[in-house]
Short mmCIF file of C-alpha atoms in Angstrom, two decimals:
data_model
loop_
_atom_site.label_atom_id
_atom_site.label_comp_id
_atom_site.label_asym_id
_atom_site.label_seq_id
_atom_site.Cartn_x
_atom_site.Cartn_y
_atom_site.Cartn_z
CA MET X 1 180.49 138.20 235.50
CA TYR X 2 179.05 137.36 239.03
CA SER X 3 180.72 135.18 241.66
CA GLU X 4 179.30 131.99 242.84
CA LYS X 5 179.20 133.57 246.28
CA LEU X 6 177.04 136.48 244.84
CA LEU X 7 174.81 134.23 242.72
CA ASP X 8 174.06 132.31 245.90
CA HIS X 9 173.12 135.45 247.88
CA PHE X 10 171.04 136.33 244.96
CA LYS X 11 169.28 132.98 244.64
CA ASN X 12 168.74 132.66 248.67
CA PRO X 13 168.52 136.14 249.80
CA ARG X 14 169.28 136.21 253.64
CA ASN X 15 166.89 138.34 255.85
CA MET X 16 164.76 139.22 252.90
CA GLY X 17 161.35 141.03 253.83
CA ARG X 18 160.03 143.78 256.23
CA ILE X 19 159.79 144.10 259.92
CA GLU X 20 156.70 145.53 261.20
CA ASN X 21 157.04 148.32 263.60
CA ALA X 22 161.08 148.51 262.89
CA ASP X 23 162.94 150.78 265.15
CA GLY X 24 164.77 152.44 262.43
CA ILE X 25 164.37 152.18 258.41
CA GLY X 26 166.83 153.19 255.88
CA LYS X 27 165.71 154.05 252.49
CA VAL X 28 168.27 154.66 250.07
CA GLY X 29 168.72 154.62 246.11
CA ASN X 30 166.39 155.95 243.32
CA PRO X 31 163.94 153.95 240.96
CA VAL X 32 165.14 156.06 237.99
CA CYS X 33 168.57 154.58 238.67
CA GLY X 34 167.29 151.19 238.90
CA ASP X 35 168.24 150.44 242.43
CA VAL X 36 166.31 150.84 245.71
CA MET X 37 167.09 149.31 248.98
CA TRP X 38 165.08 149.60 252.18
CA ILE X 39 166.94 148.34 255.34
CA TYR X 40 164.74 147.69 258.67
CA ILE X 41 166.31 147.40 261.85
CA LYS X 42 164.91 145.91 265.28
CA VAL X 43 167.20 147.22 268.21
CA ARG X 44 167.55 145.88 271.73
CA ASP X 45 170.12 147.26 274.04
CA ASP X 46 172.03 149.10 271.44
CA ARG X 47 172.26 145.78 269.37
CA ILE X 48 170.71 145.22 265.93
CA ALA X 49 168.48 142.30 267.18
CA ASP X 50 166.77 141.81 263.80
CA ILE X 51 167.40 143.21 260.36
CA LYS X 52 165.63 142.63 257.15
CA PHE X 53 165.64 144.21 253.60
CA GLU X 54 163.56 144.96 250.48
CA THR X 55 165.22 145.85 247.31
CA PHE X 56 164.45 146.56 243.93
CA GLY X 57 167.43 146.19 241.67
CA CYS X 58 169.64 143.91 239.65
CA GLY X 59 171.34 141.06 241.17
CA ALA X 60 174.25 142.84 242.68
CA ALA X 61 171.57 145.19 244.48
CA VAL X 62 169.91 141.90 245.92
CA ALA X 63 173.33 140.26 246.93
CA THR X 64 174.58 143.22 248.77
CA SER X 65 171.33 143.75 250.72
CA SER X 66 171.50 140.37 251.51
CA VAL X 67 175.32 140.36 252.91
CA ILE X 68 174.89 143.62 254.54
CA THR X 69 171.98 142.32 256.93
CA GLU X 70 174.19 139.02 257.39
CA LEU X 71 177.27 141.55 258.47
CA ALA X 72 175.12 143.69 260.70
CA LYS X 73 172.92 141.18 262.48
CA GLY X 74 173.85 140.99 266.30
CA LYS X 75 176.31 143.75 266.06
CA THR X 76 176.17 146.83 268.31
CA LEU X 77 174.88 149.99 266.46
CA GLU X 78 178.78 151.29 266.85
CA GLU X 79 180.19 148.16 265.43
CA ALA X 80 177.57 148.19 262.46
CA GLU X 81 178.28 151.81 261.69
CA LYS X 82 181.80 150.75 260.98
CA ILE X 83 180.85 148.17 258.25
CA THR X 84 181.92 149.52 255.03
CA ASN X 85 181.14 148.58 251.38
CA GLN X 86 184.67 146.98 251.08
CA ASP X 87 183.46 144.39 253.79
CA VAL X 88 180.44 143.76 251.51
CA ILE X 89 182.78 143.31 248.50
CA ASP X 90 185.00 140.83 250.47
CA VAL X 91 182.08 138.61 251.44
CA LEU X 92 180.93 138.52 247.76
CA GLU X 93 184.47 137.65 246.58
CA GLY X 94 184.52 140.81 244.28
CA LEU X 95 181.99 142.78 242.28
CA PRO X 96 181.95 143.97 238.64
CA PRO X 97 183.33 147.29 238.52
CA LEU X 98 180.30 148.67 237.19
CA LYS X 99 178.25 147.27 239.99
CA LYS X 100 180.37 148.84 242.82
CA HIS X 101 177.55 151.20 243.53
CA CYS X 102 175.49 148.65 244.96
CA SER X 103 177.90 147.73 247.73
CA LEU X 104 177.55 151.52 248.74
CA LEU X 105 174.07 151.67 248.50
CA ALA X 106 174.05 148.74 250.97
CA GLU X 107 176.58 150.67 253.34
CA GLN X 108 174.64 153.65 252.87
CA GLY X 109 171.11 151.86 253.80
CA LEU X 110 172.61 150.33 256.80
CA ARG X 111 173.67 153.79 258.19
CA ALA X 112 170.43 155.35 256.98
CA ALA X 113 168.53 152.88 259.18
CA ILE X 114 170.68 153.37 262.23
CA ASN X 115 170.59 157.08 261.84
CA ASP X 116 166.53 156.71 261.35
CA TYR X 117 166.79 154.71 264.76
CA ARG X 118 168.86 157.52 266.43
CA GLU X 119 166.48 160.01 265.41
CA LYS X 120 163.63 158.48 266.61
CA GLN X 121 165.16 157.81 269.93
CA ARG X 122 166.06 161.54 270.41
CA ALA X 123 162.45 162.68 269.31
CA LYS X 124 161.14 160.22 272.30
CA HIS X 125 163.39 161.88 274.86
CA MET T 1 168.32 125.11 227.33
CA ILE T 2 165.95 127.47 225.83
CA TYR T 3 167.30 130.13 223.61
CA LEU T 4 165.03 133.27 223.10
CA ASP T 5 167.56 135.80 222.14
CA HIS T 6 167.97 135.75 218.32
CA ASN T 7 167.97 139.31 217.83
CA ALA T 8 171.33 139.44 219.56
CA THR T 9 172.70 136.67 217.61
CA THR T 10 171.49 133.18 215.91
CA PRO T 11 173.31 129.81 216.03
CA CYS T 12 175.17 129.26 212.43
CA ASP T 13 173.01 126.78 210.58
CA PRO T 14 174.89 123.69 210.13
CA VAL T 15 174.56 123.59 206.26
CA VAL T 16 176.04 127.02 206.36
CA LEU T 17 179.01 125.75 208.22
CA GLU T 18 179.27 122.75 205.89
CA GLU T 19 179.48 125.14 203.00
CA MET T 20 182.30 127.24 204.58
CA LYS T 21 184.49 124.48 205.91
CA LYS T 22 186.50 123.78 202.83
CA TRP T 23 187.29 127.83 202.25
CA PHE T 24 189.20 127.49 205.31
CA THR T 25 191.44 124.56 204.41
CA GLU T 26 191.73 122.85 201.05
CA MET T 27 190.37 125.97 199.32
CA PHE T 28 192.16 128.64 201.24
CA PHE T 29 193.39 130.48 198.37
CA ASN T 30 193.58 134.25 198.16
CA PRO T 31 190.75 135.44 195.62
CA SER T 32 193.11 138.26 194.12
CA SER T 33 195.63 135.71 192.86
CA ILE T 34 196.06 134.73 189.51
CA TYR T 35 196.24 130.95 189.53
CA THR T 36 193.13 129.00 189.01
CA ALA T 37 192.52 127.68 192.31
CA SER T 38 192.42 131.25 193.29
CA GLN T 39 190.08 131.92 190.64
CA ARG T 40 187.74 129.36 192.37
CA ALA T 41 187.79 131.41 195.50
CA LYS T 42 186.98 134.79 193.64
CA GLU T 43 183.99 132.90 192.17
CA ALA T 44 182.85 131.46 195.22
CA VAL T 45 182.76 135.40 196.54
CA GLU T 46 181.14 136.38 193.48
CA ASP T 47 178.55 133.62 193.78
CA ALA T 48 177.81 134.60 197.35
CA ARG T 49 177.52 138.13 196.33
CA LYS T 50 174.72 137.32 193.79
CA LYS T 51 172.86 135.41 196.76
CA VAL T 52 173.09 138.58 199.12
CA ALA T 53 171.99 140.52 196.06
CA ARG T 54 168.94 138.40 195.30
CA LEU T 55 167.86 138.61 199.33
CA LEU T 56 167.79 142.48 198.79
CA ASP T 57 166.46 142.47 195.45
CA ALA T 58 169.62 144.22 194.22
CA SER T 59 172.25 143.74 191.75
CA SER T 60 175.55 142.00 192.44
CA GLU T 61 177.67 145.18 191.74
CA GLU T 62 175.79 147.03 194.50
CA ILE T 63 176.82 144.80 197.41
CA ILE T 64 180.06 145.21 199.29
CA PHE T 65 181.13 142.87 201.82
CA THR T 66 182.06 144.14 205.24
CA SER T 67 182.84 142.54 208.88
CA GLY T 68 179.24 143.10 209.95
CA GLY T 69 176.37 145.45 210.88
CA THR T 70 178.38 147.88 212.83
CA GLU T 71 180.90 148.38 210.05
CA SER T 72 178.45 148.49 207.34
CA ASN T 73 176.66 151.53 209.16
CA ASN T 74 180.14 153.20 209.90
CA ILE T 75 181.33 152.97 206.17
CA ALA T 76 177.85 154.30 204.91
CA ILE T 77 177.40 157.24 207.50
CA ILE T 78 181.03 158.28 207.95
CA GLY T 79 181.91 157.68 204.17
CA THR T 80 178.65 159.98 203.05
CA ALA T 81 179.82 162.56 205.70
CA LEU T 82 183.32 162.47 204.39
CA LEU T 83 182.30 162.95 200.59
CA LEU T 84 179.54 165.49 201.01
CA LYS T 85 180.99 167.58 204.20
CA ASN T 86 181.38 170.44 201.68
CA ARG T 87 177.79 170.24 200.76
CA GLY T 88 175.98 170.35 204.01
CA ASN T 89 176.84 169.13 207.72
CA HIS T 90 173.42 167.97 208.88
CA ILE T 91 172.46 164.42 209.42
CA ILE T 92 168.83 163.30 210.50
CA THR T 93 168.34 159.87 212.39
CA SER T 94 166.17 158.77 215.05
CA LEU T 95 166.27 158.52 218.97
CA ILE T 96 165.92 154.74 218.76
CA GLU T 97 168.80 153.58 216.45
CA HIS T 98 171.40 151.13 217.32
CA HIS T 99 174.36 152.40 218.84
CA ALA T 100 176.20 151.24 215.78
CA VAL T 101 174.30 154.09 214.24
CA LEU T 102 173.73 156.80 217.11
CA ASN T 103 177.77 156.61 218.34
CA VAL T 104 178.77 157.22 214.59
CA CYS T 105 176.49 160.27 214.37
CA LYS T 106 177.92 161.49 217.93
CA PHE T 107 181.43 160.81 216.73
CA LEU T 108 180.76 163.17 213.45
CA GLU T 109 179.13 165.80 215.86
CA LYS T 110 182.05 165.86 218.11
CA ASN T 111 184.79 165.53 215.76
CA MET T 112 183.76 166.71 212.14
CA GLY T 113 181.45 169.93 212.99
CA PHE T 114 177.99 167.83 211.96
CA GLN T 115 174.71 168.92 213.47
CA VAL T 116 172.67 165.93 213.96
CA THR T 117 168.47 165.82 214.37
CA TYR T 118 167.64 162.79 216.51
CA LEU T 119 164.01 162.50 215.64
CA PRO T 120 161.38 161.24 218.28
CA VAL T 121 159.09 158.24 218.03
CA ASP T 122 155.64 157.78 218.75
CA LYS T 123 154.80 155.57 221.95
CA TYR T 124 155.16 152.48 219.57
CA GLY T 125 158.47 153.37 218.24
CA ILE T 126 157.44 154.55 214.80
CA VAL T 127 159.14 157.60 213.05
CA ASP T 128 156.76 159.66 211.50
CA PRO T 129 157.94 160.45 207.78
CA ASP T 130 156.54 163.94 208.20
CA ASP T 131 158.95 164.74 210.84
CA VAL T 132 161.78 163.54 208.43
CA ARG T 133 160.52 165.88 205.94
CA LYS T 134 160.34 168.95 208.36
CA ALA T 135 163.81 168.17 209.57
CA ILE T 136 165.37 168.50 206.13
CA ASN T 137 167.21 171.72 205.41
CA ASP T 138 169.58 173.03 202.68
CA ARG T 139 172.52 171.63 204.64
CA THR T 140 170.97 167.96 205.09
CA ILE T 141 173.16 165.31 203.43
CA LEU T 142 172.05 162.26 204.82
CA ILE T 143 169.25 160.37 206.68
CA SER T 144 169.77 157.20 208.47
CA ILE T 145 166.74 155.28 209.93
CA MET T 146 166.60 151.64 210.99
CA ALA T 147 164.32 149.33 209.10
CA ALA T 148 163.09 147.57 212.48
CA ASN T 149 164.16 148.17 215.85
CA ASN T 150 166.28 145.36 217.63
CA GLU T 151 164.77 145.70 221.01
CA ILE T 152 161.06 146.31 220.56
CA GLY T 153 160.70 144.95 216.94
CA THR T 154 158.87 147.90 215.76
CA ILE T 155 159.20 148.17 211.74
CA GLU T 156 159.75 151.58 210.15
CA PRO T 157 158.05 153.54 207.29
CA ILE T 158 161.25 153.09 205.09
CA GLU T 159 159.48 153.35 201.78
CA GLN T 160 157.91 156.35 202.83
CA ILE T 161 161.07 157.88 204.36
CA GLY T 162 162.80 156.85 201.11
CA LYS T 163 160.61 158.79 198.88
CA ILE T 164 161.08 162.03 201.18
CA ALA T 165 164.80 161.54 200.86
CA LYS T 166 164.66 161.07 197.05
CA GLU T 167 162.44 164.09 196.53
CA ASN T 168 164.78 166.27 198.58
CA ASN T 169 167.96 164.55 196.83
CA VAL T 170 169.36 163.43 200.54
CA VAL T 171 171.07 160.36 200.85
CA PHE T 172 169.17 157.62 202.80
CA HIS T 173 170.80 154.80 204.72
CA CYS T 174 168.97 152.10 206.39
CA ASP T 175 170.13 149.93 209.01
CA GLY T 176 168.52 146.73 207.93
CA VAL T 177 170.18 144.30 210.36
CA GLN T 178 167.21 143.20 211.91
CA VAL T 179 165.01 142.59 208.96
CA ALA T 180 167.34 141.10 206.66
CA GLY T 181 166.90 137.44 206.34
CA LYS T 182 163.75 137.96 208.43
CA ILE T 183 161.23 139.45 206.03
CA PRO T 184 161.30 140.32 202.39
CA VAL T 185 163.29 143.21 201.44
CA SER T 186 163.47 145.07 198.19
CA VAL T 187 165.90 148.04 198.15
CA LYS T 188 164.30 149.11 194.98
CA LYS T 189 161.13 149.14 196.65
CA LEU T 190 162.32 150.98 199.76
CA ASN T 191 164.16 153.90 198.05
CA VAL T 192 167.15 153.20 199.95
CA ASP T 193 170.81 154.15 198.78
CA PHE T 194 172.34 152.29 201.65
CA PHE T 195 171.25 149.23 203.49
CA SER T 196 173.21 147.37 206.18
CA LEU T 197 172.94 143.69 206.98
CA SER T 198 174.68 141.24 209.27
CA GLY T 199 175.11 137.57 208.81
CA HIS T 200 175.09 136.14 212.32
CA LYS T 201 171.48 137.78 212.67
CA PHE T 202 170.01 135.14 210.48
CA TYR T 203 171.93 131.79 211.02
CA GLY T 204 175.15 132.77 209.01
CA PRO T 205 178.68 133.23 210.67
CA LYS T 206 179.61 136.19 212.88
CA GLY T 207 182.06 138.69 211.66
CA ILE T 208 180.64 138.91 208.04
CA GLY T 209 177.85 141.56 206.85
CA ALA T 210 177.30 143.35 203.60
CA LEU T 211 176.51 146.91 202.72
CA TYR T 212 174.03 147.58 199.74
CA VAL T 213 175.30 150.68 197.79
CA ARG T 214 172.79 151.73 195.25
CA LYS T 215 174.34 151.95 191.83
CA GLY T 216 175.46 155.84 191.08
CA VAL T 217 175.86 156.50 194.85
CA LYS T 218 179.26 157.23 195.94
CA PHE T 219 181.22 157.65 199.22
CA LYS T 220 184.38 157.84 200.59
CA PRO T 221 186.08 154.75 201.99
CA VAL T 222 186.87 154.71 205.45
CA PHE T 223 189.67 152.11 205.22
CA TYR T 224 192.64 152.23 202.49
CA GLY T 225 194.57 149.35 201.23
CA GLY T 226 194.27 147.14 198.35
CA HIS T 227 191.67 147.10 195.28
CA GLN T 228 189.45 144.54 197.07
CA GLU T 229 185.58 145.39 196.94
CA LYS T 230 186.46 148.19 194.43
CA GLY T 231 188.80 149.76 196.86
CA LEU T 232 185.56 150.66 199.06
CA ARG T 233 186.46 148.20 201.56
CA PRO T 234 189.88 146.77 201.10
CA GLY T 235 191.68 143.84 202.75
CA THR T 236 191.67 140.25 201.72
CA GLU T 237 188.10 138.84 201.56
CA ASN T 238 186.99 136.54 204.19
CA VAL T 239 186.15 133.87 201.92
CA PRO T 240 184.74 131.30 204.44
CA ALA T 241 182.49 133.61 205.84
CA ILE T 242 181.31 135.33 202.55
CA VAL T 243 180.39 131.77 201.40
CA GLY T 244 178.59 131.24 204.59
CA LEU T 245 176.82 134.56 204.21
CA GLY T 246 175.67 133.86 200.80
CA LYS T 247 174.36 130.37 201.83
CA ALA T 248 172.37 132.02 204.79
CA CYS T 249 170.93 134.42 202.28
CA GLU T 250 169.78 131.39 200.20
CA ILE T 251 168.38 129.46 203.26
CA ALA T 252 166.71 132.54 204.70
CA GLU T 253 164.67 133.07 201.30
CA GLU T 254 163.66 129.46 201.30
CA LYS T 255 162.67 129.44 204.82
CA MET T 256 161.46 132.88 205.44
CA ALA T 257 157.73 132.19 204.94
CA GLN T 258 157.65 129.17 206.96
CA ASP T 259 159.96 130.77 209.84
CA SER T 260 157.64 133.78 210.17
CA SER T 261 154.25 132.07 210.13
CA LYS T 262 155.77 129.84 212.91
CA GLU T 263 157.51 132.22 214.93
CA LYS T 264 154.49 134.48 214.79
CA ILE T 265 152.26 131.98 216.35
CA LEU T 266 154.74 131.16 219.16
CA ARG T 267 155.50 134.76 219.89
CA ASP T 268 151.77 135.69 220.01
CA GLU T 269 151.42 132.63 222.25
CA LEU T 270 153.88 133.84 224.73
CA GLU T 271 152.77 137.35 224.78
CA LYS T 272 149.19 136.26 225.36
CA LYS T 273 149.89 133.84 228.39
CA LEU T 274 152.33 136.27 230.00
CA VAL T 275 149.93 139.13 229.76
CA GLU T 276 147.24 136.82 231.23
CA ARG T 277 149.54 135.53 234.02
CA ILE T 278 151.53 138.53 234.91
CA PRO T 279 149.81 141.67 236.55
CA GLU T 280 151.06 144.99 235.77
CA ILE T 281 153.04 144.22 232.61
CA ILE T 282 153.18 146.45 229.64
CA VAL T 283 153.93 145.15 225.95
CA ASN T 284 156.21 147.33 224.10
CA GLY T 285 156.40 147.97 220.25
CA HIS T 286 154.06 148.29 217.63
CA PRO T 287 150.96 145.75 217.95
CA GLU T 288 151.01 144.91 214.21
CA LYS T 289 153.95 146.62 212.63
CA ARG T 290 156.44 144.36 214.61
CA LEU T 291 158.96 141.76 213.72
CA TYR T 292 157.20 138.67 213.97
CA ASN T 293 159.69 136.95 216.46
CA THR T 294 160.10 139.88 219.00
CA LEU T 295 158.36 140.36 222.27
CA ASN T 296 159.46 143.09 224.66
CA ILE T 297 157.76 143.81 227.72
CA CYS T 298 158.04 145.79 231.04
CA VAL T 299 157.52 144.20 234.20
CA LYS T 300 156.53 146.95 236.75
CA TYR T 301 158.32 146.94 240.24
CA VAL T 302 160.91 144.42 239.31
CA GLU T 303 164.41 144.91 237.64
CA GLY T 304 165.12 143.35 234.44
CA GLU T 305 168.65 141.82 235.10
CA SER T 306 167.06 140.09 238.28
CA MET T 307 164.69 138.35 236.03
CA LEU T 308 167.24 137.51 233.49
CA LEU T 309 169.54 135.77 236.10
CA HIS T 310 166.60 133.87 237.48
CA LEU T 311 165.51 132.95 233.89
CA ASP T 312 169.02 131.65 233.36
CA PHE T 313 169.14 129.55 236.48
CA GLU T 314 166.17 127.92 234.52
CA GLY T 315 168.08 127.38 231.36
CA ILE T 316 166.19 130.36 229.58
CA CYS T 317 168.19 132.86 227.62
CA ALA T 318 166.81 136.29 227.08
CA SER T 319 167.94 139.69 227.34
CA SER T 320 166.64 143.15 228.61
CA GLY T 321 167.10 145.72 226.13
CA SER T 322 170.05 144.90 223.74
CA ALA T 323 173.09 142.71 224.03
CA CYS T 324 175.26 145.78 223.30
CA THR T 325 173.81 147.97 226.28
CA SER T 326 173.78 145.14 228.95
CA GLY T 327 177.18 146.42 230.24
CA SER T 328 175.54 149.75 231.04
CA LEU T 329 173.23 151.03 234.01
CA GLU T 330 171.27 153.21 232.01
CA PRO T 331 167.74 152.10 231.11
CA SER T 332 167.25 151.47 227.47
CA HIS T 333 167.16 154.67 225.18
CA VAL T 334 164.58 152.95 223.12
CA LEU T 335 162.15 152.47 225.90
CA LEU T 336 162.84 156.00 227.23
CA ALA T 337 162.05 157.30 223.59
CA LEU T 338 158.75 155.45 223.72
CA GLY T 339 157.91 157.81 226.90
CA ILE T 340 158.25 154.90 229.42
CA PRO T 341 159.29 156.05 232.74
CA PRO T 342 162.98 155.11 233.63
CA GLU T 343 161.76 153.09 236.86
CA VAL T 344 159.65 151.05 234.37
CA ALA T 345 162.11 150.80 231.66
CA HIS T 346 164.32 149.30 234.20
CA GLY T 347 161.93 146.26 234.31
CA SER T 348 162.16 145.30 230.50
CA LEU T 349 162.61 141.91 228.98
CA ARG T 350 163.13 140.93 225.38
CA PHE T 351 162.18 137.59 224.12
CA SER T 352 163.40 137.19 220.39
CA LEU T 353 162.50 133.70 218.81
CA GLY T 354 163.87 131.84 216.12
CA ARG T 355 163.69 128.45 213.97
CA SER T 356 164.54 126.11 216.80
CA ASN T 357 162.04 127.39 219.20
CA THR T 358 159.01 125.28 220.02
CA MET T 359 155.56 125.44 221.68
CA ALA T 360 157.19 123.67 224.64
CA ASP T 361 159.93 126.31 224.92
CA ILE T 362 157.01 128.83 225.14
CA GLU T 363 154.80 127.02 227.77
CA ARG T 364 157.98 126.55 229.94
CA THR T 365 158.99 129.99 229.61
CA ALA T 366 155.41 131.25 230.36
CA ASP T 367 155.24 128.81 233.44
CA VAL T 368 158.53 129.89 234.69
CA LEU T 369 158.69 133.87 234.41
CA PRO T 370 155.39 134.44 236.65
CA GLU T 371 156.90 132.74 239.49
CA ILE T 372 160.15 134.72 239.00
CA VAL T 373 158.33 137.88 238.98
CA GLU T 374 156.23 136.98 242.16
CA LYS T 375 159.47 136.09 243.90
CA LEU T 376 161.15 139.38 242.87
CA ARG T 377 158.05 141.66 243.62
CA LYS T 378 157.94 139.95 246.95
CA MET T 379 161.55 141.44 247.53
CA SER T 380 160.54 144.95 246.05
CA PRO T 381 159.69 147.87 248.39
CA PHE T 382 157.43 149.29 245.78
CA TRP T 383 155.33 146.29 245.44
CA ASN T 384 154.94 145.73 248.99
CA LYS T 385 153.78 149.27 249.51
CA LYS T 386 151.07 148.98 246.92
#
């Protein structure tokens, strides 16, 4: 049911963990539904200098978290905001239909982290 | 490979397969034909029927062959509903039944104007016979309660529920798929009118099952065709599979005592080791009134599928909830009925043991799972925030 690519990201998740004093945190999903994703970002000169995730969820949730962090790392915030769930699915070479929401969660998680960063910046000024 | 998913299905016993072979090839005949060779096939079917009957403490005339547990449940429930719909439109079942019962009841609610009471269970998954009694009204025509739950293994008080059904003159169907071939069953003692079983759950072939119908109990057929199975389940008999089912019943009777004592020791050891080694896990189901081969746990702060994938990487086959719900995103309806919060129910794992398992299998599983859980908990935002 899962692609080789997905199983690889599940087995060896990239950028897994937490960033202490993160500049932005995106918390999406709901434990009742069985998927929760937290995305941490560190921003330098409007660029995502570092990104990590913590995820409670199925194989697809872990893999989509891993992929979104890879896609976003090093990108400007503007570029990162344009990453969609389809980009994640493409990297994974497909997702079972029932697991599509995991890719949406990844997209939303990244955007929530960027929004959180922007709000914090606004509060500072 | 370590196979710990016997409640999903079991390997067909090689002895069973051997018995079946010739009924595919040189003895391929239709049991309904007149010539001698066909009569041999007919005798083989009747011989198998005797063996199924013996396993259930029933008589041969009370056994109907079906394609499996799902069909047996459908025939019993829909067939009773069709026959008795003018007498009443109320059915009593439980929240933790298999989908092959629950979705049949939902069909009757949606399409035939039936009302269904889904009884709750206690924290161990046991249906209170008193709740059954209280749920009966003058329109109740059928009670359907499973003998043991496929996910958590809890064994239901069927004998008592059967007594209540009898006293109230209500037909009683019992989905016995998880107990048949595993523990001794006497349909007489259990006071059931219908009892479903499935061959592949106890080392028989897939696609074959049986329905016990107590003598004198009637139902309207769901399928129509020839005279086979007294017209109650027409269609040319699946002779090889029927022979296989008969053989599996015979072997089950022989091996039941030995299987149960061995598997219980292994299951208890797995349970003990996992509870010792993994913090914050819950063992589901009744501590004693539980199938000897079943262990269901909830591991807090991790999700079931992730654990299953890692177990699979290690060559260990298990499941979370039931195989029939693995395509679903909902947590197990059984665990929710026990009062387990959804976020915890998502972390469920079911190990169901069988004949081939050894202590080495258990030790390896108990070594591997704690590491998997630790790895996944490190990834979990909830565990890290504790």
